[in-house]
mmCIF file of N, CA, C and O in Angstrom:
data_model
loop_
_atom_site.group_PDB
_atom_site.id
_atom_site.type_symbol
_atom_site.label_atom_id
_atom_site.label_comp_id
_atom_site.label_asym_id
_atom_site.label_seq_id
_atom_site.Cartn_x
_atom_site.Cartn_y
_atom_site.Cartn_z
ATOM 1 N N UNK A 264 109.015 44.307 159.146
ATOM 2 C CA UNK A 264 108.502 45.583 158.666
ATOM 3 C C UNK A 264 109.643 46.383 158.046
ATOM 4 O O UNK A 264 110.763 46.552 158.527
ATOM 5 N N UNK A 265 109.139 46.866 156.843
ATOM 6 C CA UNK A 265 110.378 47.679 156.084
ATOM 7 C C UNK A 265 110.851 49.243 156.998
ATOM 8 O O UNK A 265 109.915 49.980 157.306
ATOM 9 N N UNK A 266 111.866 49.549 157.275
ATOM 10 C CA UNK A 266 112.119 51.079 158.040
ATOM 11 C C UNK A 266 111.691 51.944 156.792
ATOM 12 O O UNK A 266 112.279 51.785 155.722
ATOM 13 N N UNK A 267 110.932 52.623 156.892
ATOM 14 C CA UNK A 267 110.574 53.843 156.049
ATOM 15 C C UNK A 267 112.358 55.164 156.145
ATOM 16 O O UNK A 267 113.047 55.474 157.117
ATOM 17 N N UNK A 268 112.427 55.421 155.187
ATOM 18 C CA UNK A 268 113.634 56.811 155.458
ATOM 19 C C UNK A 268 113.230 58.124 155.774
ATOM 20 O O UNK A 268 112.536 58.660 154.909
ATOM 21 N N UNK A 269 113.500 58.838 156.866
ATOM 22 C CA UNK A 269 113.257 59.916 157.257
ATOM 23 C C UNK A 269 112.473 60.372 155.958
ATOM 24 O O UNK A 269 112.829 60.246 154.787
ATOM 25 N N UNK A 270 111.258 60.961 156.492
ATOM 26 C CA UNK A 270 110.691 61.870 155.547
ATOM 27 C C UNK A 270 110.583 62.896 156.497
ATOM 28 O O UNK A 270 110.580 62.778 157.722
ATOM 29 N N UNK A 271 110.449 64.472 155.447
ATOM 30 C CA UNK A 271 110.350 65.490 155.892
ATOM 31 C C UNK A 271 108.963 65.697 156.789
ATOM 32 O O UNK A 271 107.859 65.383 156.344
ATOM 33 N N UNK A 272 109.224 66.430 158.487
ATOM 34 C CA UNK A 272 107.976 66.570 158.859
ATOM 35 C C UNK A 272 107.948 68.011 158.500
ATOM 36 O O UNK A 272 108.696 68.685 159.208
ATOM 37 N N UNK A 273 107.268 68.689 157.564
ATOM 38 C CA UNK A 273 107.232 69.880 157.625
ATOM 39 C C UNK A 273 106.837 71.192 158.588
ATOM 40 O O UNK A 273 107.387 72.293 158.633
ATOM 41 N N UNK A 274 105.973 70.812 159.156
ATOM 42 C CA UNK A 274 105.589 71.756 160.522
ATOM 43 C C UNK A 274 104.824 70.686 161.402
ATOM 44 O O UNK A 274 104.247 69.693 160.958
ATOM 45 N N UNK A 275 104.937 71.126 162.948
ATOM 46 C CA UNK A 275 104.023 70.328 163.934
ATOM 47 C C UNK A 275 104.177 71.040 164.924
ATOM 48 O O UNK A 275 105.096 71.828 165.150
ATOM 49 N N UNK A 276 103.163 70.755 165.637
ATOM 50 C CA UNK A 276 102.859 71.497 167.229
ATOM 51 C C UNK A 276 101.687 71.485 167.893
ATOM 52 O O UNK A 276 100.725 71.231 167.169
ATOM 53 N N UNK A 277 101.447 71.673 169.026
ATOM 54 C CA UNK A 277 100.516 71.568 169.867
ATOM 55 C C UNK A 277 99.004 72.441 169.183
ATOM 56 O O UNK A 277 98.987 73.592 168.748
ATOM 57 N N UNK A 278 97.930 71.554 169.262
ATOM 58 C CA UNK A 278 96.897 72.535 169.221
ATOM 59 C C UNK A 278 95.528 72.911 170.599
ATOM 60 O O UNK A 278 94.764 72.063 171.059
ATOM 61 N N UNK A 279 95.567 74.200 170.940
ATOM 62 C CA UNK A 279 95.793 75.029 172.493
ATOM 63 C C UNK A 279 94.211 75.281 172.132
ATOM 64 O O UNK A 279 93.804 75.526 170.997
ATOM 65 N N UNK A 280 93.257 75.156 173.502
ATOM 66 C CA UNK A 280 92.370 75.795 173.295
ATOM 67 C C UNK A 280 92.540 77.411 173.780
ATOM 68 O O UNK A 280 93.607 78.021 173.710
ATOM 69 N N UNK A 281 91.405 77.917 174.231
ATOM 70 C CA UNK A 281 91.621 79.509 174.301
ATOM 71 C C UNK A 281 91.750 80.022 175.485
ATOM 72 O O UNK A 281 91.615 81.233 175.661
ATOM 73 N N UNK A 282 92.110 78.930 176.758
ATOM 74 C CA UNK A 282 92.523 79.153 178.147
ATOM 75 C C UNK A 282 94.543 78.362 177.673
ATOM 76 O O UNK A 282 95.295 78.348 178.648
ATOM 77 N N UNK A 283 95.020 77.944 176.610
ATOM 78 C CA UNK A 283 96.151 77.694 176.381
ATOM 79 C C UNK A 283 96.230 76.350 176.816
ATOM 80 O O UNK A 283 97.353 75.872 176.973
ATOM 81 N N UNK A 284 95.384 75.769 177.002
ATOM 82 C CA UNK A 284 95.352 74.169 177.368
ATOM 83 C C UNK A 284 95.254 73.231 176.143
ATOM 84 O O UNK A 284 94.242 73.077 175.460
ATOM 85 N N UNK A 285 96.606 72.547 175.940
ATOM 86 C CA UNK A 285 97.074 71.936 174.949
ATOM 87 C C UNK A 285 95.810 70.227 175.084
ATOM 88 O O UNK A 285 95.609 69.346 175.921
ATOM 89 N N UNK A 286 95.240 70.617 173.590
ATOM 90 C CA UNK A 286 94.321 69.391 173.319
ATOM 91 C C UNK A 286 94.497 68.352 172.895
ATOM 92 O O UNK A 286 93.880 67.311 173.124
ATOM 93 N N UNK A 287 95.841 68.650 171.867
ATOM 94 C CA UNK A 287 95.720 67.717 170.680
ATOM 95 C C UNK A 287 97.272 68.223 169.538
ATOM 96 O O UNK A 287 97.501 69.423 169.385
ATOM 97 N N UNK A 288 97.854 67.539 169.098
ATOM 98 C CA UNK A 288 98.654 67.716 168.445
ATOM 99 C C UNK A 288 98.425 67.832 166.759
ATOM 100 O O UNK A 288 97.427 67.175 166.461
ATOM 101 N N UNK A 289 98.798 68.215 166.047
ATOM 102 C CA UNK A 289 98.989 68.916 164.395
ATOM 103 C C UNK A 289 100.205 68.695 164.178
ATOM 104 O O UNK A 289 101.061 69.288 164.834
ATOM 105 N N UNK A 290 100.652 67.443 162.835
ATOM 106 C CA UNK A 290 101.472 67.563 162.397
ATOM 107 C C UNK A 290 101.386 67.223 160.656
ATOM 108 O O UNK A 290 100.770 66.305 160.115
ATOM 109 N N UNK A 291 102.317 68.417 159.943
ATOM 110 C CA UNK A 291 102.091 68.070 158.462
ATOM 111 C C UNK A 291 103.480 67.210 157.761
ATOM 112 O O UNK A 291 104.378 67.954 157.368
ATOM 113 N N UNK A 292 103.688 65.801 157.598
ATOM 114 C CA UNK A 292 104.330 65.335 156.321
ATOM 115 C C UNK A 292 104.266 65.194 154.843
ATOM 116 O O UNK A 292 103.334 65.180 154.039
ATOM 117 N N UNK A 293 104.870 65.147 154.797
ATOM 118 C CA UNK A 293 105.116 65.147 153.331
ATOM 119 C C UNK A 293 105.667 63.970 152.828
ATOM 120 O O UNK A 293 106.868 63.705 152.864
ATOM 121 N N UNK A 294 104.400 62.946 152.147
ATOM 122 C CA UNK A 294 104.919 61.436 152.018
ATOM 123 C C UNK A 294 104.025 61.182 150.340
ATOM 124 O O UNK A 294 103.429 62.232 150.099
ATOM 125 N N UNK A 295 103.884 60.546 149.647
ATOM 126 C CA UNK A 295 103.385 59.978 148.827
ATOM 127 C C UNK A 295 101.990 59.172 148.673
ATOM 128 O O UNK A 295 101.508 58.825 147.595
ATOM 129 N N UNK A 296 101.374 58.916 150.084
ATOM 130 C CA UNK A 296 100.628 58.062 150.029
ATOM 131 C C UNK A 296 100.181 58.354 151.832
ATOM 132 O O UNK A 296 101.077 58.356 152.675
ATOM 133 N N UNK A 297 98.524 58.613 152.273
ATOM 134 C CA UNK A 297 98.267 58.559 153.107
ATOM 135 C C UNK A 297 99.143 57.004 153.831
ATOM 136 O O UNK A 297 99.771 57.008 154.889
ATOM 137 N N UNK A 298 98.971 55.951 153.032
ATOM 138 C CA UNK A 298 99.711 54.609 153.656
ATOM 139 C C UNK A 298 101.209 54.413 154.156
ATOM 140 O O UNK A 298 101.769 53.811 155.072
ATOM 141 N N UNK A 299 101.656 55.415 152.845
ATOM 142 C CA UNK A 299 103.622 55.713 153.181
ATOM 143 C C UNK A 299 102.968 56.751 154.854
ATOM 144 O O UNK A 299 103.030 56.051 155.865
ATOM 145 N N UNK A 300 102.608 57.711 155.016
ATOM 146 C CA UNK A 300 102.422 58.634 156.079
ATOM 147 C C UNK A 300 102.301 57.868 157.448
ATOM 148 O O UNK A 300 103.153 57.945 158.333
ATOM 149 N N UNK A 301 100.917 56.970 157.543
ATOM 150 C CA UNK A 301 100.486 55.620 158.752
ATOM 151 C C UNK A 301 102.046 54.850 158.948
ATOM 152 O O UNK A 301 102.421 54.364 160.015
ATOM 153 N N UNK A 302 102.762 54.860 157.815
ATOM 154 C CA UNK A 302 103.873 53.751 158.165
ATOM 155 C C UNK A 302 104.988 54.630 159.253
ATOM 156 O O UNK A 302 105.568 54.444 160.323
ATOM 157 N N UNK A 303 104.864 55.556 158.328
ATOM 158 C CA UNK A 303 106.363 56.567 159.366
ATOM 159 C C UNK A 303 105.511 56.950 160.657
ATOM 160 O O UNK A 303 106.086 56.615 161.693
ATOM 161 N N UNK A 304 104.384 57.518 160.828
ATOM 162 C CA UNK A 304 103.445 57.412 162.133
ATOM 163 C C UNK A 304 103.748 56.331 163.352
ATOM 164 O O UNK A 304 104.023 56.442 164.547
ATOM 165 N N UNK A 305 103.567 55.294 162.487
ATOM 166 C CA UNK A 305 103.913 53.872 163.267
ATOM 167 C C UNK A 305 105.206 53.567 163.783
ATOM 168 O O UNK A 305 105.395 53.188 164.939
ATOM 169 N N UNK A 306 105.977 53.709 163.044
ATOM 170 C CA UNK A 306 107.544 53.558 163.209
ATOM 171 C C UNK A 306 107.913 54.473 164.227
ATOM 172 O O UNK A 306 108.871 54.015 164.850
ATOM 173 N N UNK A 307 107.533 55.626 164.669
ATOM 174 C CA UNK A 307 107.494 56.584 165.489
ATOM 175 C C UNK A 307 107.723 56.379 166.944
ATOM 176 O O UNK A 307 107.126 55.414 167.421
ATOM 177 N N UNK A 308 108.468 57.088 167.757
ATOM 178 C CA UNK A 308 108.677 56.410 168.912
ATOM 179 C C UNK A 308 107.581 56.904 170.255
ATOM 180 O O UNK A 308 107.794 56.685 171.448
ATOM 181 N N UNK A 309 106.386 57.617 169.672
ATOM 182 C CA UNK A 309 105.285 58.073 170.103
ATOM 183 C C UNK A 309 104.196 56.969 170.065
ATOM 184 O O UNK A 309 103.304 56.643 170.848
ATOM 185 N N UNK A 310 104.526 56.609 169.098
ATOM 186 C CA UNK A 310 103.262 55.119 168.728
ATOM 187 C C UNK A 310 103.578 54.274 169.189
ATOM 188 O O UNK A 310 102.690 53.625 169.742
ATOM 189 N N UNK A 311 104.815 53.806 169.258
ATOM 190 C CA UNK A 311 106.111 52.895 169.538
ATOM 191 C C UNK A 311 105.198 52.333 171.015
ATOM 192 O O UNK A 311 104.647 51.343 171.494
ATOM 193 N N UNK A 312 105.531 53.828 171.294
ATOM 194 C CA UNK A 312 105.154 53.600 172.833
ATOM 195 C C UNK A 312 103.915 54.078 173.540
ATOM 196 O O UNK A 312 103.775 54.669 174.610
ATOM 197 N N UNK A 313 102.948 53.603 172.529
ATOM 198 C CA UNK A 313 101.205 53.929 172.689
ATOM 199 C C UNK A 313 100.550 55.277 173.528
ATOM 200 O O UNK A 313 99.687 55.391 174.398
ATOM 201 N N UNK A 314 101.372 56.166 172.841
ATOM 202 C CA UNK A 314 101.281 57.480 173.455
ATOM 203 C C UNK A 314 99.912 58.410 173.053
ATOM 204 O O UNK A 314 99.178 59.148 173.711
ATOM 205 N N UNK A 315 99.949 58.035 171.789
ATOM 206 C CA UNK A 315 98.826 58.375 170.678
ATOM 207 C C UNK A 315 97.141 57.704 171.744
ATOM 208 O O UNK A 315 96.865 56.559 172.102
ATOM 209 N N UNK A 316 96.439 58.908 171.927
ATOM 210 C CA UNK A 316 94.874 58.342 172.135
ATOM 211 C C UNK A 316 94.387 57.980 170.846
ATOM 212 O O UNK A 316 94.188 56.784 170.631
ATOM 213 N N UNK A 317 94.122 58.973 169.787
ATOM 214 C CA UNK A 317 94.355 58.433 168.179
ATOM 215 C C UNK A 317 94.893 59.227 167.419
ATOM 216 O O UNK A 317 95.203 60.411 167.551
ATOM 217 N N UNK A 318 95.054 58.044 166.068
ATOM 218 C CA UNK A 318 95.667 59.008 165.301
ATOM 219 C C UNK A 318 94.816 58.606 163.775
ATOM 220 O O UNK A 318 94.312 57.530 163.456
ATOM 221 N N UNK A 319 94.895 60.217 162.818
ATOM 222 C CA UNK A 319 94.110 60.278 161.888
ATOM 223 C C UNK A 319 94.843 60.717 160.926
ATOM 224 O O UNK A 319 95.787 61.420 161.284
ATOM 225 N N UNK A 320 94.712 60.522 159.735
ATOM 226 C CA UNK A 320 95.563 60.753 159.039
ATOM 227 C C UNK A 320 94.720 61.204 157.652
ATOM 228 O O UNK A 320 93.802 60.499 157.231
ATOM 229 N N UNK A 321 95.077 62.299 157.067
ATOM 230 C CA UNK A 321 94.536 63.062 155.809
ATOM 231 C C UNK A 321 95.099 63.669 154.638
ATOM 232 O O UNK A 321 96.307 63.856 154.790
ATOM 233 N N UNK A 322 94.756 63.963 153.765
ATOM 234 C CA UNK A 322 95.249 64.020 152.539
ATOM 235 C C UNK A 322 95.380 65.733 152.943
ATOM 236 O O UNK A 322 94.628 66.077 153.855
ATOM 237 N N UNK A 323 96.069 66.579 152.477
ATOM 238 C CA UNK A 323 96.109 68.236 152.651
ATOM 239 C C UNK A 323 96.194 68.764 151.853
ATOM 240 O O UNK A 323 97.271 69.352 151.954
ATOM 241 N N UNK A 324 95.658 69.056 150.823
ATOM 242 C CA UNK A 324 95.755 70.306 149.567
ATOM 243 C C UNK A 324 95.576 71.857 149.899
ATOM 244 O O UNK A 324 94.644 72.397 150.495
ATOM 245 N N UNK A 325 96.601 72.363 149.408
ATOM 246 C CA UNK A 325 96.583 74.103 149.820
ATOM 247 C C UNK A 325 95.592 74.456 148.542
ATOM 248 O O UNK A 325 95.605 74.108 147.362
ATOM 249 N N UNK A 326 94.703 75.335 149.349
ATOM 250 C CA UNK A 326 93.727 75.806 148.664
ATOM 251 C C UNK A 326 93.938 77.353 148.320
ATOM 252 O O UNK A 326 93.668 77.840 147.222
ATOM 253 N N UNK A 327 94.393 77.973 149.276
ATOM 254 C CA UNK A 327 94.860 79.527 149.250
ATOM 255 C C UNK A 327 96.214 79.355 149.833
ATOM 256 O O UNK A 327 96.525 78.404 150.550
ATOM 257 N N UNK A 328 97.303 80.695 149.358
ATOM 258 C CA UNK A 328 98.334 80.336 149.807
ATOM 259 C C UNK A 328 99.427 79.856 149.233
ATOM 260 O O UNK A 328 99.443 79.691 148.013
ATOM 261 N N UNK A 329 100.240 79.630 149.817
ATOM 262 C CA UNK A 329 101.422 78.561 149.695
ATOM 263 C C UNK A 329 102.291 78.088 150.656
ATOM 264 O O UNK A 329 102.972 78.822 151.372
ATOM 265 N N UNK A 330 102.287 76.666 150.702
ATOM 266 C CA UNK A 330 103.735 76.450 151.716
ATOM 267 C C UNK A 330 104.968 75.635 150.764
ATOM 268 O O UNK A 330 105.144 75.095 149.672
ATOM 269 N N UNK A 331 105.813 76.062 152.334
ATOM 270 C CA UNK A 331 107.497 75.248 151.227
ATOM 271 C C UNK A 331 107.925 76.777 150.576
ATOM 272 O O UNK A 331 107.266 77.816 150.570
ATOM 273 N N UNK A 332 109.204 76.517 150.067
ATOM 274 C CA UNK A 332 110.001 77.638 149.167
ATOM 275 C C UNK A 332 109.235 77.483 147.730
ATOM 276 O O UNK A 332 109.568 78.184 146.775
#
């Protein structure tokens, strides 16, 4: 398997319901290809080590807004 090179994770963190009980994790990269994204996912030492119940992976277009400089 090829090592993918650090790509930028741009933001991530826990997502809390409304008693603060962490459900589920949110994280946004920034890769080229939902497939480049699954690869660095994989390579991950979270997956590595079947930590993940699942994982989903999506395309993100800012609709309102902006992120990044």
């Amino acid at each position: 398997t090829q090592q993918l090179s650090q790509m930028p994770i741009v933001a991530a963190g826990a997502l809390r319901d409304r008693d603060g009980t962490r459900q589920g994790y949110l994280g946004f990269i920034e890769a080229d290809s939902i497939d480049e994204a699954e690869r660095f996912i994989a390579q991950g030492p979270f997956a590595m080590e079947d930590l993940y119940e699942r994982v989903e992976v999506f395309r993100y277009d800012v609709e309102v807004g902006t992120v990044g400089a």
